[in-house]
Amino acid sequence: MTSRIVLNGFTRLAAQACGAALDLLLPPRCLACERTIAEPGGLCAVCWADMPWLEAPRCARLGTPFSHDLGAGALSPRAIAEPPLFDRARAAALYKGPARDLVLTLKFGGRRETAGAMGRWMAFAGHELIEPGTLLVPVPLHRVRLWQRRFNQAALLADAVARQSGADAGLLVLERVRRTRQQVGLDARERQKNVRGAFRLRAGAEAQVAGRPVVLVDDVLTTGSTVTACARVLKAAGAAGVDVLTFAVADPVTGDR
Ligand SMILES: [Zn+2]
């Protein structure tokens, strides 16, 4: 019996060692699909061509794309009708196609390699938000969900953007004190109600925030109700400004999320 246990343990260790060796031997794969690529940590040519990157011209406030250039500082009808509590939002891509695949890969796999690439593209998309002294703050998960998932994808992204840009990441600045329903499937008013009072500043984080420009980091921006609830807490704590940087933003035409 003992020898069988030892053998089983040995077999498992051998299988793990083989798995690690295979990872080194197999060609690297695209982060958004299964195609093989030359260098690890990137996209294949097909996903790169399909990626719905967001480029100027865009709404100066919400970062959503314009079909034609309206000049510097132009605002979208939505930003004028419902000015957000945060100052500016920027995203690398629209939430569809390979961008959506990347968000889901990160959310359910949590691979640092995926977060690293997404963080690089976010740092590029949000370069005008990040200045000396900027604090990158991820939207927190409730501790029960963090325990279930084992990682917070927003924290992985904030850390990746920090490494890319040189800005500080404040991974323990905010906490989610109330469990909230998943926002998917709720309308804008229900989303606002769902996250009201859900966030607070962690004890001892006041000095980190007061007088500093803060950039809230999340994977996807949809109606903005979650980041608005976080921005309210950060502004009350004396942040010099609160911007929002996400990897993707819901398609303003289809409202996809
Ligand atoms: Zn691909």
CSV table of N, CA and C in Angstrom, one decimal, residues 73-134:
chain,number,residue,atom,x,y,z
A,73,GLY,N,-11.5,68.2,-27.6
A,73,GLY,CA,-12.4,68.5,-26.5
A,73,GLY,C,-13.8,68.3,-26.8
A,74,ALA,N,-14.2,67.7,-28.0
A,74,ALA,CA,-15.6,67.5,-28.3
A,74,ALA,C,-16.2,66.4,-27.4
A,75,LEU,N,-17.5,66.6,-27.0
A,75,LEU,CA,-18.1,65.7,-26.1
A,75,LEU,C,-19.3,65.0,-26.9
A,76,SER,N,-19.5,63.7,-26.5
A,76,SER,CA,-20.6,63.0,-27.1
A,76,SER,C,-21.9,63.4,-26.4
A,77,PRO,N,-23.1,63.2,-27.1
A,77,PRO,CA,-24.4,63.6,-26.5
A,77,PRO,C,-24.6,63.0,-25.2
A,78,ARG,N,-24.1,61.7,-25.0
A,78,ARG,CA,-24.3,61.1,-23.7
A,78,ARG,C,-23.5,61.8,-22.5
A,79,ALA,N,-22.3,62.3,-22.9
A,79,ALA,CA,-21.5,63.0,-21.9
A,79,ALA,C,-22.1,64.3,-21.5
A,80,ILE,N,-22.8,64.9,-22.5
A,80,ILE,CA,-23.4,66.2,-22.2
A,80,ILE,C,-24.7,66.0,-21.4
A,81,ALA,N,-25.5,65.0,-21.8
A,81,ALA,CA,-26.8,64.8,-21.2
A,81,ALA,C,-26.6,64.3,-19.7
A,82,GLU,N,-25.6,63.4,-19.5
A,82,GLU,CA,-25.4,62.8,-18.2
A,82,GLU,C,-23.9,62.9,-17.9
A,83,PRO,N,-23.4,64.1,-17.5
A,83,PRO,CA,-22.0,64.2,-17.2
A,83,PRO,C,-21.6,63.2,-16.1
A,84,PRO,N,-20.6,62.4,-16.3
A,84,PRO,CA,-20.2,61.4,-15.3
A,84,PRO,C,-19.5,62.1,-14.1
A,85,LEU,N,-19.5,61.3,-12.9
A,85,LEU,CA,-18.9,61.8,-11.7
A,85,LEU,C,-17.3,61.8,-11.9
A,86,PHE,N,-16.9,60.8,-12.6
A,86,PHE,CA,-15.4,60.7,-12.9
A,86,PHE,C,-15.1,61.8,-14.0
A,87,ASP,N,-13.8,62.0,-14.1
A,87,ASP,CA,-13.4,63.1,-15.0
A,87,ASP,C,-13.3,62.6,-16.5
A,88,ARG,N,-12.5,61.6,-16.7
A,88,ARG,CA,-12.3,61.1,-18.1
A,88,ARG,C,-12.3,59.5,-18.1
A,89,ALA,N,-12.7,58.9,-19.1
A,89,ALA,CA,-12.6,57.5,-19.3
A,89,ALA,C,-11.9,57.1,-20.6
A,90,ARG,N,-11.0,56.1,-20.5
A,90,ARG,CA,-10.3,55.7,-21.7
A,90,ARG,C,-10.3,54.2,-21.7
A,91,ALA,N,-10.3,53.6,-22.9
A,91,ALA,CA,-10.2,52.1,-23.0
A,91,ALA,C,-9.4,51.8,-24.3
A,92,ALA,N,-8.9,50.6,-24.3
A,92,ALA,CA,-8.1,50.2,-25.4
A,92,ALA,C,-8.9,49.7,-26.6
A,93,ALA,N,-10.1,49.1,-26.3
A,93,ALA,CA,-10.9,48.5,-27.4
A,93,ALA,C,-12.4,48.4,-27.0
A,94,LEU,N,-13.2,48.2,-28.1
A,94,LEU,CA,-14.6,48.0,-27.8
A,94,LEU,C,-14.8,46.5,-27.3
A,95,TYR,N,-15.8,46.3,-26.5
A,95,TYR,CA,-16.0,45.0,-25.9
A,95,TYR,C,-16.7,44.1,-26.9
A,96,LYS,N,-16.0,43.6,-27.9
A,96,LYS,CA,-16.5,42.6,-28.8
A,96,LYS,C,-15.3,41.8,-29.5
A,97,GLY,N,-15.6,40.8,-30.2
A,97,GLY,CA,-14.6,40.0,-30.9
A,97,GLY,C,-13.5,39.6,-30.0
A,98,PRO,N,-12.2,39.7,-30.5
A,98,PRO,CA,-11.1,39.2,-29.7
A,98,PRO,C,-10.9,40.0,-28.4
A,99,ALA,N,-11.4,41.2,-28.3
A,99,ALA,CA,-11.3,42.0,-27.0
A,99,ALA,C,-12.2,41.3,-26.0
A,100,ARG,N,-13.3,40.9,-26.4
A,100,ARG,CA,-14.2,40.2,-25.4
A,100,ARG,C,-13.6,38.8,-25.0
A,101,ASP,N,-13.0,38.1,-26.0
A,101,ASP,CA,-12.3,36.9,-25.7
A,101,ASP,C,-11.2,37.0,-24.7
A,102,LEU,N,-10.4,38.1,-24.8
A,102,LEU,CA,-9.3,38.4,-23.9
A,102,LEU,C,-9.9,38.7,-22.5
A,103,VAL,N,-10.9,39.5,-22.4
A,103,VAL,CA,-11.5,39.8,-21.1
A,103,VAL,C,-12.0,38.5,-20.4
A,104,LEU,N,-12.6,37.6,-21.1
A,104,LEU,CA,-13.2,36.4,-20.6
A,104,LEU,C,-12.0,35.4,-20.2
A,105,THR,N,-11.0,35.4,-21.0
A,105,THR,CA,-9.8,34.6,-20.7
A,105,THR,C,-9.2,35.0,-19.4
A,106,LEU,N,-9.1,36.3,-19.2
A,106,LEU,CA,-8.5,36.9,-18.0
A,106,LEU,C,-9.3,36.6,-16.8
A,107,LYS,N,-10.6,36.8,-17.0
A,107,LYS,CA,-11.6,36.7,-15.8
A,107,LYS,C,-11.6,35.2,-15.3
A,108,PHE,N,-11.6,34.3,-16.3
A,108,PHE,CA,-11.8,32.9,-15.8
A,108,PHE,C,-10.5,32.1,-15.8
A,109,GLY,N,-9.4,32.7,-16.3
A,109,GLY,CA,-8.1,32.0,-16.2
A,109,GLY,C,-7.1,32.8,-15.4
A,110,GLY,N,-7.2,34.1,-15.3
A,110,GLY,CA,-6.3,34.9,-14.5
A,110,GLY,C,-4.8,34.8,-14.9
A,111,ARG,N,-4.5,34.5,-16.1
A,111,ARG,CA,-3.1,34.3,-16.5
A,111,ARG,C,-2.4,35.7,-16.5
A,112,ARG,N,-1.2,35.7,-15.8
A,112,ARG,CA,-0.4,36.9,-15.7
A,112,ARG,C,0.0,37.4,-17.1
A,113,GLU,N,0.2,36.4,-18.0
A,113,GLU,CA,0.7,36.7,-19.3
A,113,GLU,C,-0.4,37.5,-20.1
A,114,THR,N,-1.7,37.1,-19.9
A,114,THR,CA,-2.8,37.8,-20.5
A,114,THR,C,-2.9,39.2,-19.9
A,115,ALA,N,-2.8,39.3,-18.6
A,115,ALA,CA,-2.9,40.6,-17.9
A,115,ALA,C,-1.8,41.6,-18.4
A,116,GLY,N,-0.6,41.0,-18.6
A,116,GLY,CA,0.6,41.8,-19.0
A,116,GLY,C,0.3,42.4,-20.4
A,117,ALA,N,-0.2,41.7,-21.3
A,117,ALA,CA,-0.4,42.2,-22.7
A,117,ALA,C,-1.6,43.2,-22.6
A,118,MET,N,-2.6,42.9,-21.9
A,118,MET,CA,-3.8,43.9,-21.8
A,118,MET,C,-3.3,45.2,-21.1
A,119,GLY,N,-2.5,45.0,-20.1
A,119,GLY,CA,-1.9,46.2,-19.4
A,119,GLY,C,-1.1,47.1,-20.3
A,120,ARG,N,-0.3,46.5,-21.2
A,120,ARG,CA,0.5,47.2,-22.1
A,120,ARG,C,-0.4,48.1,-23.0
A,121,TRP,N,-1.5,47.5,-23.5
A,121,TRP,CA,-2.4,48.2,-24.4
A,121,TRP,C,-3.2,49.3,-23.7
A,122,MET,N,-3.5,49.0,-22.4
A,122,MET,CA,-4.2,50.0,-21.6
A,122,MET,C,-3.3,51.2,-21.3
A,123,ALA,N,-2.0,50.9,-21.0
A,123,ALA,CA,-1.1,52.0,-20.7
A,123,ALA,C,-1.0,52.9,-21.9
A,124,PHE,N,-1.0,52.3,-23.1
A,124,PHE,CA,-0.9,53.1,-24.3
A,124,PHE,C,-2.2,53.9,-24.5
A,125,ALA,N,-3.4,53.2,-24.3
A,125,ALA,CA,-4.7,53.9,-24.5
A,125,ALA,C,-4.9,55.0,-23.5
A,126,GLY,N,-4.3,54.8,-22.3
A,126,GLY,CA,-4.6,55.8,-21.2
A,126,GLY,C,-3.4,56.7,-20.9
A,127,HIS,N,-2.5,56.8,-21.8
A,127,HIS,CA,-1.3,57.6,-21.5
A,127,HIS,C,-1.6,59.0,-21.1
A,128,GLU,N,-2.6,59.6,-21.6
A,128,GLU,CA,-2.9,61.0,-21.2
A,128,GLU,C,-3.5,61.1,-19.8
A,129,LEU,N,-3.9,60.0,-19.2
A,129,LEU,CA,-4.5,60.0,-17.8
A,129,LEU,C,-3.4,59.8,-16.8
A,130,ILE,N,-2.2,59.3,-17.2
A,130,ILE,CA,-1.2,58.9,-16.3
A,130,ILE,C,-0.1,59.9,-16.2
A,131,GLU,N,0.1,60.6,-15.1
A,131,GLU,CA,1.1,61.6,-14.9
A,131,GLU,C,1.9,61.3,-13.7
A,132,PRO,N,3.0,62.0,-13.4
A,132,PRO,CA,3.8,61.7,-12.3
A,132,PRO,C,2.9,61.8,-11.0
A,133,GLY,N,3.0,60.8,-10.2
A,133,GLY,CA,2.2,60.8,-8.9
A,133,GLY,C,0.9,60.1,-9.0
A,134,THR,N,0.5,59.7,-10.3
A,134,THR,CA,-0.8,59.1,-10.4
A,134,THR,C,-0.9,57.7,-9.6
